[in-house]
Amino acid sequence: MLKVVSYTKSPVVSFALVASALGAPTADLSARQSCSALQLVHIAGTTEIGLGTVGTPLSTALASAVPGTTTYSITYDTSAEYVVTVAAGATTTASYLATQSALCPNQRFVLSGYSKGALVVHGTTLSSAVKAKVLAILVFGDPSRNNDSPWPINSPSVDLTPRDGSTSSQNIASFCNTGDVFCWPNGTDSAAHLAYPTDGSIDVAASFVQARV
C-alpha cells in the first residue's frame, strides 16, 4: 500500500512562473535501456515537464561528478493535486525501477525529487531487491520533510543539512532553504523554494552522491 502524505499549501503558483521556461524533455528510450553503472531517476515538481528546473542541472552535475551516469525522468501528472496524482506517480516510479533493474541487474540508482516530486519519492514502494540498488536519495523543498515519512532505500539516514557536510552512513540528502514556503516550518518564502537550481544545492547534491559511489 502506498503511503501518501498530503499537504495544504499548493506550489502551483510558484512553479507556474518558471516551469515552461526551464522545463526539459523526458529522457528518451535509449537512456532507459542504458546499463550504466549509475542512473539518476528524477521526479519533477508541480507543473514541470521532464527533468524540470532542478533535475536538468542535477543531471549535468551528476554526470560530471560520476562520469557515465545516465538520467531518466519519471513521466507523471504534475498538476496541482497531491493525493491521486502522487500515488499514481509513485506507482509509475516503482514500475520503472523494477523494469530497469531487471534489464540492468548491476545498475544502481539515485532517486531525486523536487517539491511534489519529493512526495512521490516518499510514496514509492520497492521490493527488497530493488531497494538494495538505491544508492542515495536527494530531495529539494520536500513538503513532507517534517513528517515521519517512509523512504525507498535500505537503512535510511537523512542529512537535513547537507550543505554543512555529511557522515558516511547518511544516504539521503534533504535540501530545504530557510523560509521555504513548502519545507521550512511556517515558511513563507516562495523565492527560497525556487532557488535550488542556482544556490549551490545542485553541486552539493552531486558531491553527496559521488562520495557514496
PDB file of C-alpha atoms in Angstrom:
ATOM      1  CA  MET A   1       0.000   0.000   0.000  1.00  0.00           C
ATOM      2  CA  LEU A   2       1.283   3.425  -0.895  1.00  0.00           C
ATOM      3  CA  LYS A   3       1.522   5.894   1.931  1.00  0.00           C
ATOM      4  CA  VAL A   4       0.790   9.341   0.554  1.00  0.00           C
ATOM      5  CA  VAL A   5       1.314  12.452   2.618  1.00  0.00           C
ATOM      6  CA  SER A   6      -0.957  15.332   1.688  1.00  0.00           C
ATOM      7  CA  TYR A   7      -0.372  18.982   2.453  1.00  0.00           C
ATOM      8  CA  THR A   8      -2.395  22.100   2.216  1.00  0.00           C
ATOM      9  CA  LYS A   9      -0.030  24.573   0.581  1.00  0.00           C
ATOM     10  CA  SER A  10      -0.174  24.377  -3.216  1.00  0.00           C
ATOM     11  CA  PRO A  11       3.022  25.205  -5.112  1.00  0.00           C
ATOM     12  CA  VAL A  12       1.199  25.709  -8.420  1.00  0.00           C
ATOM     13  CA  VAL A  13       1.660  29.497  -8.480  1.00  0.00           C
ATOM     14  CA  SER A  14       5.391  29.315  -7.762  1.00  0.00           C
ATOM     15  CA  PHE A  15       6.071  26.634 -10.319  1.00  0.00           C
ATOM     16  CA  ALA A  16       3.926  28.247 -12.995  1.00  0.00           C
ATOM     17  CA  LEU A  17       6.380  31.152 -13.050  1.00  0.00           C
ATOM     18  CA  VAL A  18       9.275  29.016 -14.170  1.00  0.00           C
ATOM     19  CA  ALA A  19       8.177  25.622 -15.450  1.00  0.00           C
ATOM     20  CA  SER A  20       7.532  26.483 -19.078  1.00  0.00           C
ATOM     21  CA  ALA A  21      10.820  28.330 -19.444  1.00  0.00           C
ATOM     22  CA  LEU A  22      13.113  25.896 -17.691  1.00  0.00           C
ATOM     23  CA  GLY A  23      11.450  22.517 -18.248  1.00  0.00           C
ATOM     24  CA  ALA A  24      13.352  19.771 -20.059  1.00  0.00           C
ATOM     25  CA  PRO A  25      12.078  16.940 -22.262  1.00  0.00           C
ATOM     26  CA  THR A  26      11.593  13.483 -20.800  1.00  0.00           C
ATOM     27  CA  ALA A  27      14.608  11.226 -21.170  1.00  0.00           C
ATOM     28  CA  ASP A  28      14.316   9.066 -24.261  1.00  0.00           C
ATOM     29  CA  LEU A  29      14.156   5.304 -24.553  1.00  0.00           C
ATOM     30  CA  SER A  30      17.908   4.941 -25.035  1.00  0.00           C
ATOM     31  CA  ALA A  31      18.510   6.364 -21.546  1.00  0.00           C
ATOM     32  CA  ARG A  32      16.012   3.913 -20.084  1.00  0.00           C
ATOM     33  CA  GLN A  33      17.706   0.977 -21.769  1.00  0.00           C
ATOM     34  CA  SER A  34      21.232   2.077 -20.926  1.00  0.00           C
ATOM     35  CA  CYS A  35      23.005  -0.183 -18.488  1.00  0.00           C
ATOM     36  CA  SER A  36      25.217   2.469 -16.991  1.00  0.00           C
ATOM     37  CA  ALA A  37      26.707   1.770 -13.584  1.00  0.00           C
ATOM     38  CA  LEU A  38      24.582   4.550 -12.091  1.00  0.00           C
ATOM     39  CA  GLN A  39      21.327   6.162 -13.163  1.00  0.00           C
ATOM     40  CA  LEU A  40      19.638   9.268 -11.818  1.00  0.00           C
ATOM     41  CA  VAL A  41      15.872   8.853 -11.678  1.00  0.00           C
ATOM     42  CA  HIS A  42      14.294  12.256 -11.186  1.00  0.00           C
ATOM     43  CA  ILE A  43      10.723  13.234 -10.328  1.00  0.00           C
ATOM     44  CA  ALA A  44       9.813  16.818 -11.163  1.00  0.00           C
ATOM     45  CA  GLY A  45       7.641  19.279  -9.264  1.00  0.00           C
ATOM     46  CA  THR A  46       4.245  20.802  -9.847  1.00  0.00           C
ATOM     47  CA  THR A  47       3.535  21.834 -13.485  1.00  0.00           C
ATOM     48  CA  GLU A  48       7.072  20.899 -14.550  1.00  0.00           C
ATOM     49  CA  ILE A  49       7.870  18.966 -17.717  1.00  0.00           C
ATOM     50  CA  GLY A  50      10.546  16.296 -17.990  1.00  0.00           C
ATOM     51  CA  LEU A  51      13.504  16.881 -15.708  1.00  0.00           C
ATOM     52  CA  GLY A  52      12.272  20.342 -14.745  1.00  0.00           C
ATOM     53  CA  THR A  53      14.133  23.136 -13.018  1.00  0.00           C
ATOM     54  CA  VAL A  54      16.086  21.007 -10.544  1.00  0.00           C
ATOM     55  CA  GLY A  55      16.511  17.787 -12.489  1.00  0.00           C
ATOM     56  CA  THR A  56      18.085  19.441 -15.518  1.00  0.00           C
ATOM     57  CA  PRO A  57      21.156  20.926 -13.766  1.00  0.00           C
ATOM     58  CA  LEU A  58      21.322  17.957 -11.397  1.00  0.00           C
ATOM     59  CA  SER A  59      21.631  15.583 -14.346  1.00  0.00           C
ATOM     60  CA  THR A  60      24.526  17.601 -15.752  1.00  0.00           C
ATOM     61  CA  ALA A  61      26.304  17.947 -12.413  1.00  0.00           C
ATOM     62  CA  LEU A  62      25.985  14.266 -11.557  1.00  0.00           C
ATOM     63  CA  ALA A  63      27.242  13.164 -14.978  1.00  0.00           C
ATOM     64  CA  SER A  64      30.303  15.327 -14.341  1.00  0.00           C
ATOM     65  CA  ALA A  65      30.832  14.097 -10.778  1.00  0.00           C
ATOM     66  CA  VAL A  66      30.285  10.435 -11.688  1.00  0.00           C
ATOM     67  CA  PRO A  67      31.169  10.026 -15.372  1.00  0.00           C
ATOM     68  CA  GLY A  68      28.908   7.675 -17.292  1.00  0.00           C
ATOM     69  CA  THR A  69      25.838   8.367 -15.170  1.00  0.00           C
ATOM     70  CA  THR A  70      22.615   8.348 -17.181  1.00  0.00           C
ATOM     71  CA  THR A  71      19.349  10.073 -16.332  1.00  0.00           C
ATOM     72  CA  TYR A  72      15.673   9.171 -16.560  1.00  0.00           C
ATOM     73  CA  SER A  73      12.776  11.462 -15.713  1.00  0.00           C
ATOM     74  CA  ILE A  74       9.550   9.931 -14.441  1.00  0.00           C
ATOM     75  CA  THR A  75       6.542  10.942 -16.518  1.00  0.00           C
ATOM     76  CA  TYR A  76       3.505  11.565 -14.331  1.00  0.00           C
ATOM     77  CA  ASP A  77       0.706  14.079 -13.805  1.00  0.00           C
ATOM     78  CA  THR A  78       2.408  17.132 -12.308  1.00  0.00           C
ATOM     79  CA  SER A  79      -0.775  19.160 -11.926  1.00  0.00           C
ATOM     80  CA  ALA A  80      -1.559  20.803  -8.587  1.00  0.00           C
ATOM     81  CA  GLU A  81      -3.210  17.781  -6.991  1.00  0.00           C
ATOM     82  CA  TYR A  82      -1.425  15.942  -4.215  1.00  0.00           C
ATOM     83  CA  VAL A  83      -3.180  12.667  -3.466  1.00  0.00           C
ATOM     84  CA  VAL A  84      -4.268  10.719  -6.540  1.00  0.00           C
ATOM     85  CA  THR A  85      -1.507  12.002  -8.810  1.00  0.00           C
ATOM     86  CA  VAL A  86       1.191  11.466  -6.182  1.00  0.00           C
ATOM     87  CA  ALA A  87       0.062   7.867  -5.685  1.00  0.00           C
ATOM     88  CA  ALA A  88      -0.011   7.309  -9.441  1.00  0.00           C
ATOM     89  CA  GLY A  89       3.444   8.847  -9.791  1.00  0.00           C
ATOM     90  CA  ALA A  90       4.771   6.557  -7.067  1.00  0.00           C
ATOM     91  CA  THR A  91       3.336   3.519  -8.859  1.00  0.00           C
ATOM     92  CA  THR A  92       4.949   4.655 -12.114  1.00  0.00           C
ATOM     93  CA  THR A  93       8.283   5.159 -10.360  1.00  0.00           C
ATOM     94  CA  ALA A  94       8.217   1.734  -8.730  1.00  0.00           C
ATOM     95  CA  SER A  95       7.289   0.099 -12.048  1.00  0.00           C
ATOM     96  CA  TYR A  96      10.098   1.838 -13.896  1.00  0.00           C
ATOM     97  CA  LEU A  97      12.697   0.886 -11.300  1.00  0.00           C
ATOM     98  CA  ALA A  98      11.575  -2.754 -11.267  1.00  0.00           C
ATOM     99  CA  THR A  99      11.719  -2.954 -15.067  1.00  0.00           C
ATOM    100  CA  GLN A 100      15.039  -1.144 -15.357  1.00  0.00           C
ATOM    101  CA  SER A 101      16.521  -3.252 -12.583  1.00  0.00           C
ATOM    102  CA  ALA A 102      15.602  -6.402 -14.481  1.00  0.00           C
ATOM    103  CA  LEU A 103      17.097  -5.015 -17.709  1.00  0.00           C
ATOM    104  CA  CYS A 104      20.304  -3.904 -15.996  1.00  0.00           C
ATOM    105  CA  PRO A 105      20.930  -6.121 -12.957  1.00  0.00           C
ATOM    106  CA  ASN A 106      24.160  -4.385 -11.967  1.00  0.00           C
ATOM    107  CA  GLN A 107      22.871  -0.830 -12.253  1.00  0.00           C
ATOM    108  CA  ARG A 108      22.353   1.315  -9.161  1.00  0.00           C
ATOM    109  CA  PHE A 109      20.030   4.266  -8.790  1.00  0.00           C
ATOM    110  CA  VAL A 110      19.932   7.742  -7.329  1.00  0.00           C
ATOM    111  CA  LEU A 111      16.353   8.883  -6.734  1.00  0.00           C
ATOM    112  CA  SER A 112      15.644  12.591  -6.655  1.00  0.00           C
ATOM    113  CA  GLY A 113      12.512  14.664  -6.289  1.00  0.00           C
ATOM    114  CA  TYR A 114      11.678  18.341  -6.207  1.00  0.00           C
ATOM    115  CA  SER A 115       8.687  19.532  -4.153  1.00  0.00           C
ATOM    116  CA  LYS A 116       5.741  17.423  -5.364  1.00  0.00           C
ATOM    117  CA  GLY A 117       8.315  15.030  -6.763  1.00  0.00           C
ATOM    118  CA  ALA A 118       9.652  14.518  -3.237  1.00  0.00           C
ATOM    119  CA  LEU A 119       6.173  13.392  -2.177  1.00  0.00           C
ATOM    120  CA  VAL A 120       6.261  10.843  -4.981  1.00  0.00           C
ATOM    121  CA  VAL A 121       9.613   9.587  -3.686  1.00  0.00           C
ATOM    122  CA  HIS A 122       8.111   9.072  -0.227  1.00  0.00           C
ATOM    123  CA  GLY A 123       5.161   7.184  -1.698  1.00  0.00           C
ATOM    124  CA  THR A 124       7.256   4.807  -3.796  1.00  0.00           C
ATOM    125  CA  THR A 125       7.276   1.235  -2.519  1.00  0.00           C
ATOM    126  CA  LEU A 126      10.028  -1.041  -3.807  1.00  0.00           C
ATOM    127  CA  SER A 127      10.795  -4.718  -3.415  1.00  0.00           C
ATOM    128  CA  SER A 128      13.726  -5.531  -1.178  1.00  0.00           C
ATOM    129  CA  ALA A 129      15.818  -6.481  -4.227  1.00  0.00           C
ATOM    130  CA  VAL A 130      15.229  -3.163  -5.985  1.00  0.00           C
ATOM    131  CA  LYS A 131      15.544  -1.125  -2.806  1.00  0.00           C
ATOM    132  CA  ALA A 132      19.011  -2.601  -2.314  1.00  0.00           C
ATOM    133  CA  LYS A 133      20.054  -0.975  -5.605  1.00  0.00           C
ATOM    134  CA  VAL A 134      19.160   2.544  -4.490  1.00  0.00           C
ATOM    135  CA  LEU A 135      22.467   4.213  -3.677  1.00  0.00           C
ATOM    136  CA  ALA A 136      21.150   7.576  -2.494  1.00  0.00           C
ATOM    137  CA  ILE A 137      18.090   9.802  -2.415  1.00  0.00           C
ATOM    138  CA  LEU A 138      18.064  13.568  -2.979  1.00  0.00           C
ATOM    139  CA  VAL A 139      15.065  15.768  -2.226  1.00  0.00           C
ATOM    140  CA  PHE A 140      14.661  19.504  -2.625  1.00  0.00           C
ATOM    141  CA  GLY A 141      11.920  21.568  -0.980  1.00  0.00           C
ATOM    142  CA  ASP A 142      10.276  18.434   0.399  1.00  0.00           C
ATOM    143  CA  PRO A 143       6.782  19.235   1.770  1.00  0.00           C
ATOM    144  CA  SER A 144       6.976  16.089   3.895  1.00  0.00           C
ATOM    145  CA  ARG A 145      10.362  16.957   5.390  1.00  0.00           C
ATOM    146  CA  ASN A 146       8.954  17.466   8.877  1.00  0.00           C
ATOM    147  CA  ASN A 147       6.821  14.329   8.883  1.00  0.00           C
ATOM    148  CA  ASP A 148       7.839  10.778   9.647  1.00  0.00           C
ATOM    149  CA  SER A 149       7.547   9.639   6.038  1.00  0.00           C
ATOM    150  CA  PRO A 150       8.970   6.437   4.515  1.00  0.00           C
ATOM    151  CA  TRP A 151      11.972   6.284   2.183  1.00  0.00           C
ATOM    152  CA  PRO A 152      12.551   3.671  -0.573  1.00  0.00           C
ATOM    153  CA  ILE A 153      16.121   2.864   0.471  1.00  0.00           C
ATOM    154  CA  ASN A 154      17.703   0.410   2.892  1.00  0.00           C
ATOM    155  CA  SER A 155      18.691   1.755   6.317  1.00  0.00           C
ATOM    156  CA  PRO A 156      17.533   5.305   5.599  1.00  0.00           C
ATOM    157  CA  SER A 157      19.604   8.002   7.266  1.00  0.00           C
ATOM    158  CA  VAL A 158      18.671  11.585   6.447  1.00  0.00           C
ATOM    159  CA  ASP A 159      21.058  14.524   6.330  1.00  0.00           C
ATOM    160  CA  LEU A 160      18.863  17.560   6.931  1.00  0.00           C
ATOM    161  CA  THR A 161      21.755  19.992   6.444  1.00  0.00           C
ATOM    162  CA  PRO A 162      23.812  18.554   3.571  1.00  0.00           C
ATOM    163  CA  ARG A 163      25.495  21.890   2.820  1.00  0.00           C
ATOM    164  CA  ASP A 164      27.261  21.510   6.175  1.00  0.00           C
ATOM    165  CA  GLY A 165      28.680  18.103   5.290  1.00  0.00           C
ATOM    166  CA  SER A 166      27.534  14.514   5.742  1.00  0.00           C
ATOM    167  CA  THR A 167      28.553  11.341   7.514  1.00  0.00           C
ATOM    168  CA  SER A 168      29.305   8.175   5.557  1.00  0.00           C
ATOM    169  CA  SER A 169      26.208   6.474   6.960  1.00  0.00           C
ATOM    170  CA  GLN A 170      23.816   9.112   5.622  1.00  0.00           C
ATOM    171  CA  ASN A 171      22.249   8.091   2.323  1.00  0.00           C
ATOM    172  CA  ILE A 172      19.534  10.759   1.962  1.00  0.00           C
ATOM    173  CA  ALA A 173      20.179  14.463   1.433  1.00  0.00           C
ATOM    174  CA  SER A 174      17.223  16.752   2.124  1.00  0.00           C
ATOM    175  CA  PHE A 175      17.693  20.331   0.942  1.00  0.00           C
ATOM    176  CA  CYS A 176      15.428  22.976   2.476  1.00  0.00           C
ATOM    177  CA  ASN A 177      16.209  26.659   2.236  1.00  0.00           C
ATOM    178  CA  THR A 178      15.480  28.890   5.200  1.00  0.00           C
ATOM    179  CA  GLY A 179      11.935  30.175   4.937  1.00  0.00           C
ATOM    180  CA  ASP A 180      10.973  27.855   2.043  1.00  0.00           C
ATOM    181  CA  VAL A 181       7.189  28.012   1.925  1.00  0.00           C
ATOM    182  CA  PHE A 182       6.828  24.255   1.472  1.00  0.00           C
ATOM    183  CA  CYS A 183       9.504  22.601   3.623  1.00  0.00           C
ATOM    184  CA  TRP A 184      10.517  25.115   6.308  1.00  0.00           C
ATOM    185  CA  PRO A 185       8.291  25.195   9.415  1.00  0.00           C
ATOM    186  CA  ASN A 186       5.946  28.162   8.989  1.00  0.00           C
ATOM    187  CA  GLY A 187       7.891  29.192   5.900  1.00  0.00           C
ATOM    188  CA  THR A 188       6.512  31.984   3.732  1.00  0.00           C
ATOM    189  CA  ASP A 189       9.216  32.499   1.111  1.00  0.00           C
ATOM    190  CA  SER A 190       8.312  31.268  -2.378  1.00  0.00           C
ATOM    191  CA  ALA A 191      11.600  32.559  -3.800  1.00  0.00           C
ATOM    192  CA  ALA A 192      13.510  30.262  -1.430  1.00  0.00           C
ATOM    193  CA  HIS A 193      11.582  27.327  -2.878  1.00  0.00           C
ATOM    194  CA  LEU A 194      12.660  28.257  -6.395  1.00  0.00           C
ATOM    195  CA  ALA A 195      16.335  28.853  -5.584  1.00  0.00           C
ATOM    196  CA  TYR A 196      17.693  25.271  -5.520  1.00  0.00           C
ATOM    197  CA  PRO A 197      18.894  25.222  -9.157  1.00  0.00           C
ATOM    198  CA  THR A 198      21.137  28.265  -8.616  1.00  0.00           C
ATOM    199  CA  ASP A 199      22.065  28.441  -4.911  1.00  0.00           C
ATOM    200  CA  GLY A 200      24.762  25.761  -4.834  1.00  0.00           C
ATOM    201  CA  SER A 201      22.483  22.913  -3.781  1.00  0.00           C
ATOM    202  CA  ILE A 202      22.992  21.047  -7.054  1.00  0.00           C
ATOM    203  CA  ASP A 203      26.773  20.824  -6.681  1.00  0.00           C
ATOM    204  CA  VAL A 204      26.452  19.728  -3.063  1.00  0.00           C
ATOM    205  CA  ALA A 205      23.968  17.033  -4.114  1.00  0.00           C
ATOM    206  CA  ALA A 206      26.322  15.761  -6.831  1.00  0.00           C
ATOM    207  CA  SER A 207      29.205  15.606  -4.348  1.00  0.00           C
ATOM    208  CA  PHE A 208      26.967  13.781  -1.863  1.00  0.00           C
ATOM    209  CA  VAL A 209      26.359  11.054  -4.445  1.00  0.00           C
ATOM    210  CA  GLN A 210      29.972  10.969  -5.612  1.00  0.00           C
ATOM    211  CA  ALA A 211      31.154  10.224  -2.079  1.00  0.00           C
ATOM    212  CA  ARG A 212      28.928   7.146  -1.972  1.00  0.00           C
ATOM    213  CA  VAL A 213      29.847   5.545  -5.285  1.00  0.00           C
TER     214      VAL A 213
END
